Coordinates of C-alpha atoms in Angstrom, one line a residue:
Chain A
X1392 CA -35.6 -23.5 21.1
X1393 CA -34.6 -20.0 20.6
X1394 CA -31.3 -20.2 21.1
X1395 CA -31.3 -23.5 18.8
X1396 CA -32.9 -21.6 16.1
X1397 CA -30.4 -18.4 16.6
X1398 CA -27.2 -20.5 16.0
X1399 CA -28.6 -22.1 13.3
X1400 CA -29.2 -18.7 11.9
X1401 CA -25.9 -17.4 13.0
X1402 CA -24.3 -20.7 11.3
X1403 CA -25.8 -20.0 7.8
X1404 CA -25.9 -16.3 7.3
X1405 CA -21.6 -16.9 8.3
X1406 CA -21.8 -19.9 6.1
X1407 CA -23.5 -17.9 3.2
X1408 CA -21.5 -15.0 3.5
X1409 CA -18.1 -17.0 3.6
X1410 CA -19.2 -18.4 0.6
X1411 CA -20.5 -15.5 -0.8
X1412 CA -16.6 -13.9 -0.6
X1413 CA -15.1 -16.8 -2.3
X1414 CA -17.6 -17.9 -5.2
X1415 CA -15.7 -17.2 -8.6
X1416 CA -18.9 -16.8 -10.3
X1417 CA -21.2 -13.8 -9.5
X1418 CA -24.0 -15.6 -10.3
X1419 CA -23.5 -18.0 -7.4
X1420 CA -22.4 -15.1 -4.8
X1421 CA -25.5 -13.5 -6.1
X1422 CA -27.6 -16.7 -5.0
X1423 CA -25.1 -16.9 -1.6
X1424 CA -26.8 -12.9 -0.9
X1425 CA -29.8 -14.2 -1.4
X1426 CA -29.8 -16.4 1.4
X1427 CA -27.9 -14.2 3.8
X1428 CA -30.6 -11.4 3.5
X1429 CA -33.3 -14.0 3.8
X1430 CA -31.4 -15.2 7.6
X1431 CA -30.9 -11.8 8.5
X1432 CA -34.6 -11.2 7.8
X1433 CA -35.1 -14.2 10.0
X1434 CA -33.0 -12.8 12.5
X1435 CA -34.8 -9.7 12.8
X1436 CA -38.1 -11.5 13.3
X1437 CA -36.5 -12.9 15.9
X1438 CA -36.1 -9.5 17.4
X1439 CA -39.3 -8.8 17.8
X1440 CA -39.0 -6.3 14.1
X1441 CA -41.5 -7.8 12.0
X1442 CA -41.8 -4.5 9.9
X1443 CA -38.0 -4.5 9.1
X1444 CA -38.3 -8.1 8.6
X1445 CA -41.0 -7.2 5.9
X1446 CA -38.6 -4.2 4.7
X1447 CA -35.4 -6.6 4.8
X1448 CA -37.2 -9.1 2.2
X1449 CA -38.8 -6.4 -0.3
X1450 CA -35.6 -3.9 -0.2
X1451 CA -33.1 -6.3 -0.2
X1452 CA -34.5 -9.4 -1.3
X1453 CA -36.5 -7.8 -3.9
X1454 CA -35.1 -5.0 -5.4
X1455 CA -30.9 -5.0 -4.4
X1456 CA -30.9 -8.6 -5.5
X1457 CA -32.9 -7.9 -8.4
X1458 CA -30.8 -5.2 -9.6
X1459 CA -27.5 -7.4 -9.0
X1460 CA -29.3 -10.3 -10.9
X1461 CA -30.1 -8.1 -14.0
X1462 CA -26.4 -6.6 -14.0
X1463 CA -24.9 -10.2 -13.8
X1464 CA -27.6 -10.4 -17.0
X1465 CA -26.4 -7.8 -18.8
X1466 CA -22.3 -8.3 -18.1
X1467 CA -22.9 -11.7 -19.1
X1468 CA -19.3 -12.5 -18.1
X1469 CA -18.0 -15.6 -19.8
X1470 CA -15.7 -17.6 -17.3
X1471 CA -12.8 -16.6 -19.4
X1472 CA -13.9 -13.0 -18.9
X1473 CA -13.7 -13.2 -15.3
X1474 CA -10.3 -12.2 -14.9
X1475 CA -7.9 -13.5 -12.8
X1476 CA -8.2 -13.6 -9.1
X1477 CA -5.5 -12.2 -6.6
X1478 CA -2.4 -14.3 -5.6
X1479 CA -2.7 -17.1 -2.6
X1480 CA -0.2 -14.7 -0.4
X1481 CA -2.2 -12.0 -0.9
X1482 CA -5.5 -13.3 0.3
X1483 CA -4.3 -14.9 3.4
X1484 CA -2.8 -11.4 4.4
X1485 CA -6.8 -10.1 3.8
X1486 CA -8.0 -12.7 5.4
X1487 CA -5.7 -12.4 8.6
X1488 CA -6.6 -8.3 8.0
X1489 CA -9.9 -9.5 8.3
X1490 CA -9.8 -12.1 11.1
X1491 CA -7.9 -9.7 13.7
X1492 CA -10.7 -6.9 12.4
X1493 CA -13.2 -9.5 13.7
X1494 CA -11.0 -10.5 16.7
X1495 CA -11.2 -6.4 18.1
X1496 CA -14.4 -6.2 17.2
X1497 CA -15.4 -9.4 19.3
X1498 CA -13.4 -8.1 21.8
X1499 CA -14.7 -4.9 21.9
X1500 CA -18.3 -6.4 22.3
X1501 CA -17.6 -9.2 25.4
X1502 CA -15.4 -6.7 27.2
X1503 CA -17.3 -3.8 26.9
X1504 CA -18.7 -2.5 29.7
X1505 CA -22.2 -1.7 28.8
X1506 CA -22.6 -5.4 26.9
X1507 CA -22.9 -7.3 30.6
X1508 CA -26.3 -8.2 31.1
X1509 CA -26.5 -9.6 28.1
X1510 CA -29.7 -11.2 27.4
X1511 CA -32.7 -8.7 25.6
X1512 CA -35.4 -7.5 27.9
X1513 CA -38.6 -9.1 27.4
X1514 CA -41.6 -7.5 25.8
X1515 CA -45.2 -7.0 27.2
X1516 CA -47.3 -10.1 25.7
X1517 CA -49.1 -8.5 23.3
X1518 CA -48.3 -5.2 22.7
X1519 CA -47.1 -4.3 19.5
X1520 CA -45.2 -1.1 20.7
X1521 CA -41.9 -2.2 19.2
X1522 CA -41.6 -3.3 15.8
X1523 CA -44.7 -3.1 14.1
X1524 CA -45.0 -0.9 11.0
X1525 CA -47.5 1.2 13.2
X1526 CA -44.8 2.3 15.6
X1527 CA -42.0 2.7 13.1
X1528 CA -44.4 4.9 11.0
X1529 CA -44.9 7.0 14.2
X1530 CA -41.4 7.2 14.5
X1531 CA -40.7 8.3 10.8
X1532 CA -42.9 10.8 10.8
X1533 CA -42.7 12.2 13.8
X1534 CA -39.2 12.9 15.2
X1535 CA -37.4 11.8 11.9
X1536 CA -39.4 13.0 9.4
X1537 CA -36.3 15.3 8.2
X1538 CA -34.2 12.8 7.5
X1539 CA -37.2 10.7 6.3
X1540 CA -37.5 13.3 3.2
X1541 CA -34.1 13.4 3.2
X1542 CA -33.7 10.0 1.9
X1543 CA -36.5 10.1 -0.9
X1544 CA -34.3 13.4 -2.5
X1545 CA -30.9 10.7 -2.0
X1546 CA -33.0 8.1 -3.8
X1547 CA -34.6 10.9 -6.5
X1548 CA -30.7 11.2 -7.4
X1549 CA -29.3 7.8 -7.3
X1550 CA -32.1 7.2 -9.8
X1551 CA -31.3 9.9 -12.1
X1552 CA -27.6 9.7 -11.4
X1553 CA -27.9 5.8 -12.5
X1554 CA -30.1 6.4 -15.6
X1555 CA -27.3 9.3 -16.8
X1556 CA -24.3 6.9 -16.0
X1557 CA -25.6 4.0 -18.0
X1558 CA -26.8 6.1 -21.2
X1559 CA -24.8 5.4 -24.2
X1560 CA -23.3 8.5 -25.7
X1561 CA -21.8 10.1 -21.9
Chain B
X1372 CA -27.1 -17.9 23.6
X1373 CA -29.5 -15.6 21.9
X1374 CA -28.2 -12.7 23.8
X1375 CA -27.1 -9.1 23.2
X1376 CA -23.3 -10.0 23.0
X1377 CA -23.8 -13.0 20.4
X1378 CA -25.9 -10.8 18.0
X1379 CA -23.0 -8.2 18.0
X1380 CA -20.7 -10.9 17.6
X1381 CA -22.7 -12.2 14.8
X1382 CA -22.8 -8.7 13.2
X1383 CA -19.0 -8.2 13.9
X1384 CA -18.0 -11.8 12.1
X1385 CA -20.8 -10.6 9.1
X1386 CA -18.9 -7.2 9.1
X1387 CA -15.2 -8.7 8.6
X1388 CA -16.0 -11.2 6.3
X1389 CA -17.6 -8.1 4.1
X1390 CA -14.4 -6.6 4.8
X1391 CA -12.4 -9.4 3.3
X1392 CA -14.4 -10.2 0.6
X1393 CA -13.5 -6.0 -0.3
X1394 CA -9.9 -6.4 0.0
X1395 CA -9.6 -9.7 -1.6
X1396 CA -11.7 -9.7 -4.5
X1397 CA -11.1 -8.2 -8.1
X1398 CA -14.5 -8.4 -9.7
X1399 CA -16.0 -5.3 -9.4
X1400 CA -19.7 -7.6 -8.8
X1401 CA -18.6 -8.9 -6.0
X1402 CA -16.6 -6.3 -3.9
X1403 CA -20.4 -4.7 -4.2
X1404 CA -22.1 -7.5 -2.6
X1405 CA -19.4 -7.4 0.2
X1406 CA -20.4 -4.0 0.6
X1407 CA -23.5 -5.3 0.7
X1408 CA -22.9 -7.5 3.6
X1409 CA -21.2 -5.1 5.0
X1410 CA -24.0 -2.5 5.7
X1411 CA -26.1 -6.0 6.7
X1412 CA -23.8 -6.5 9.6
X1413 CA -24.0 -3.0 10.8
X1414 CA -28.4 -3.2 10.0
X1415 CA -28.2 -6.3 12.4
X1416 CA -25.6 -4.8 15.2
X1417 CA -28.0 -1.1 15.0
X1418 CA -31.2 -3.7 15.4
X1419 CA -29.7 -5.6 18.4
X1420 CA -29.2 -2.3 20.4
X1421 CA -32.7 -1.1 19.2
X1422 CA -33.9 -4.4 21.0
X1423 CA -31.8 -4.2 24.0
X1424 CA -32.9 -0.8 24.6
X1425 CA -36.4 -1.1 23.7
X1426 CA -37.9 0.5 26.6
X1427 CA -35.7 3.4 27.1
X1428 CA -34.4 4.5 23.1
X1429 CA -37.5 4.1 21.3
X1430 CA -37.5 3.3 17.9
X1431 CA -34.6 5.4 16.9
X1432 CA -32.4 2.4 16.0
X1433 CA -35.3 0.7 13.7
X1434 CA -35.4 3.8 11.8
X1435 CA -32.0 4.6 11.2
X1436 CA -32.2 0.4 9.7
X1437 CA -34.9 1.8 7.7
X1438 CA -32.7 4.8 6.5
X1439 CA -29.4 2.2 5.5
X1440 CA -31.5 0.1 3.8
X1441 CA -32.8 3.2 1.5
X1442 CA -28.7 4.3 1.4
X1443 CA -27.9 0.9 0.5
X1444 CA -30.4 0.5 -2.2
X1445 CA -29.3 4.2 -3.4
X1446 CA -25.9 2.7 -3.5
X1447 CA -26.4 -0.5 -5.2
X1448 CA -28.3 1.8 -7.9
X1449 CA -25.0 3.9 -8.9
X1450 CA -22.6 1.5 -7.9
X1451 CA -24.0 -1.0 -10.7
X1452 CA -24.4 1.8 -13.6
X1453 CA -20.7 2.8 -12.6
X1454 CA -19.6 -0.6 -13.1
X1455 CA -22.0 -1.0 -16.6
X1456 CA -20.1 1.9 -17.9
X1457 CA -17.0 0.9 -16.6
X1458 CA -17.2 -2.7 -18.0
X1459 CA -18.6 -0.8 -21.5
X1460 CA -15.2 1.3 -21.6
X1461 CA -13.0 -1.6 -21.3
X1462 CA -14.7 -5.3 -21.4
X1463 CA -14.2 -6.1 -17.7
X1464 CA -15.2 -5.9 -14.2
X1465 CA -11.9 -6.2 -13.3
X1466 CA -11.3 -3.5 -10.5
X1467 CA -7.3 -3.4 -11.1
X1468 CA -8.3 -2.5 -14.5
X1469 CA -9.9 0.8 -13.5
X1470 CA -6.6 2.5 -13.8
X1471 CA -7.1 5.3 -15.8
X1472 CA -6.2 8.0 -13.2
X1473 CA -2.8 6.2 -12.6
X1474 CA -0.1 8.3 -13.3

């Protein structure tokens, strides 16, 4: 049953994100991310994360889909505005870029090794000491509560550095 | 099936087809969203060693997830108000268009 469910998950998020590469319109690669964020919040359910899972829906689902929805709004591209795409030759030398990236990766990972053993280690029945927001939050702010703080001054800037960018008179 | 290796193989295929969708691609839109996937594929492979080593690492690897996700979000944020002020400069998300520092 698990594993069933895993490939399935496995199938779609590579399904979705295929397509999300080779939609023409952004609306529909938009929609593609959509569903690849929702597997891969399935997927990390799966691990035993349901905190992340949570964090996976409302950071990506919610607001980096949100944000890419609103630009697609606001560009409003016409499908003559799209421009045109790259030549054929061209994207089958990315793709076969691409393909033997994936081929040393996968490589790297079944030869490796650290990665025999495979299978995860199961978890005590009922403890939540994994992924539950209460031993994340111990995590955060405890042992990484530097870099914690660190990444609310990042996201402090991003937010100012986005409002300057898109003001009218630069 | 659901093992270590086929989660990182997962990641890795996510990670390459990110890849190609960067190279590839000439709207500006969607060379974002492969970055996107991108830095989903890594989130998954960081989560799968998180699990593996569950007992011995702690929850180091579920945090540093926590911390791309933040980065990513941070990146989405400028990325699109480049690309808004980009596409108000010249009418395009084009990305071959954004040549001005040629030459």
């Amino acid at each position: 049953m698990s594993d069933v469910m895993f490939v399935a998950l496995a199938v779609v998020s590579t399904a979705s994100a295929l397509l999300l590469v080779t939609r023409r319109n952004p609306l529909y690669a938009a929609l593609c991310m959509m569903v690849l964020f929702g597997t891969t919040a399935l997927l990390f359910l799966k691990l035993s994360a349901p905190f992340l899972a949570a964090m996976q829906v409302l950071v990506y689902g919610g607001a980096v889909l949100m944000l890419f929805l609103f630009t697609i709004m606001l560009l409003n591209l016409h499908p003559e505005e799209l421009g045109s795409e790259k030549g054929l030759t061209f994207k089958l030398s990315a793709g076969i870029l691409s393909a033997v990236l994936a081929i040393f990766l996968i490589y790297a990972v079944k030869f490796s090794r650290d990665m025999t053993g495979g299978s995860f280690p199961e978890l005590p029945a009922g403890s939540a000491a994994f992924g539950s927001a209460e031993s994340v939050g111990e995590g955060i702010f405890d042992a990484f509560v530097l870099p914690f703080e660190l990444v609310s001054v990042l996201i402090v800037a991003a937010v100012a550095g986005a409002i300057v960018l898109t003001k009218k008179k630069l | 099936m659901f093992t270590v290796d086929n989660c990182l193989v997962l990641s890795a295929v996510l990670f390459a087809i990110g890849v190609f969708g960067v190279i590839a691609r000439r709207n500006l839109l969607v060379i974002l969203m492969s970055i996107e996937v991108m830095l989903n594929a890594v989130n998954l492979a960081f989560m799968s060693f998180a699990r593996q080593h569950a007992f011995e690492g702690g929850n180091a690897g579920q945090i540093f997830v926590l911390i791309v996700m933040a980065v990513a979000a941070a990146e989405a944020a400028v990325g699109l108000a480049i690309l808004l002020a980009f596409f108000r400069n010249r009418q395009t998300a084009d990305a071959d268009e954004a040549n001005l520092m040629k030459n």
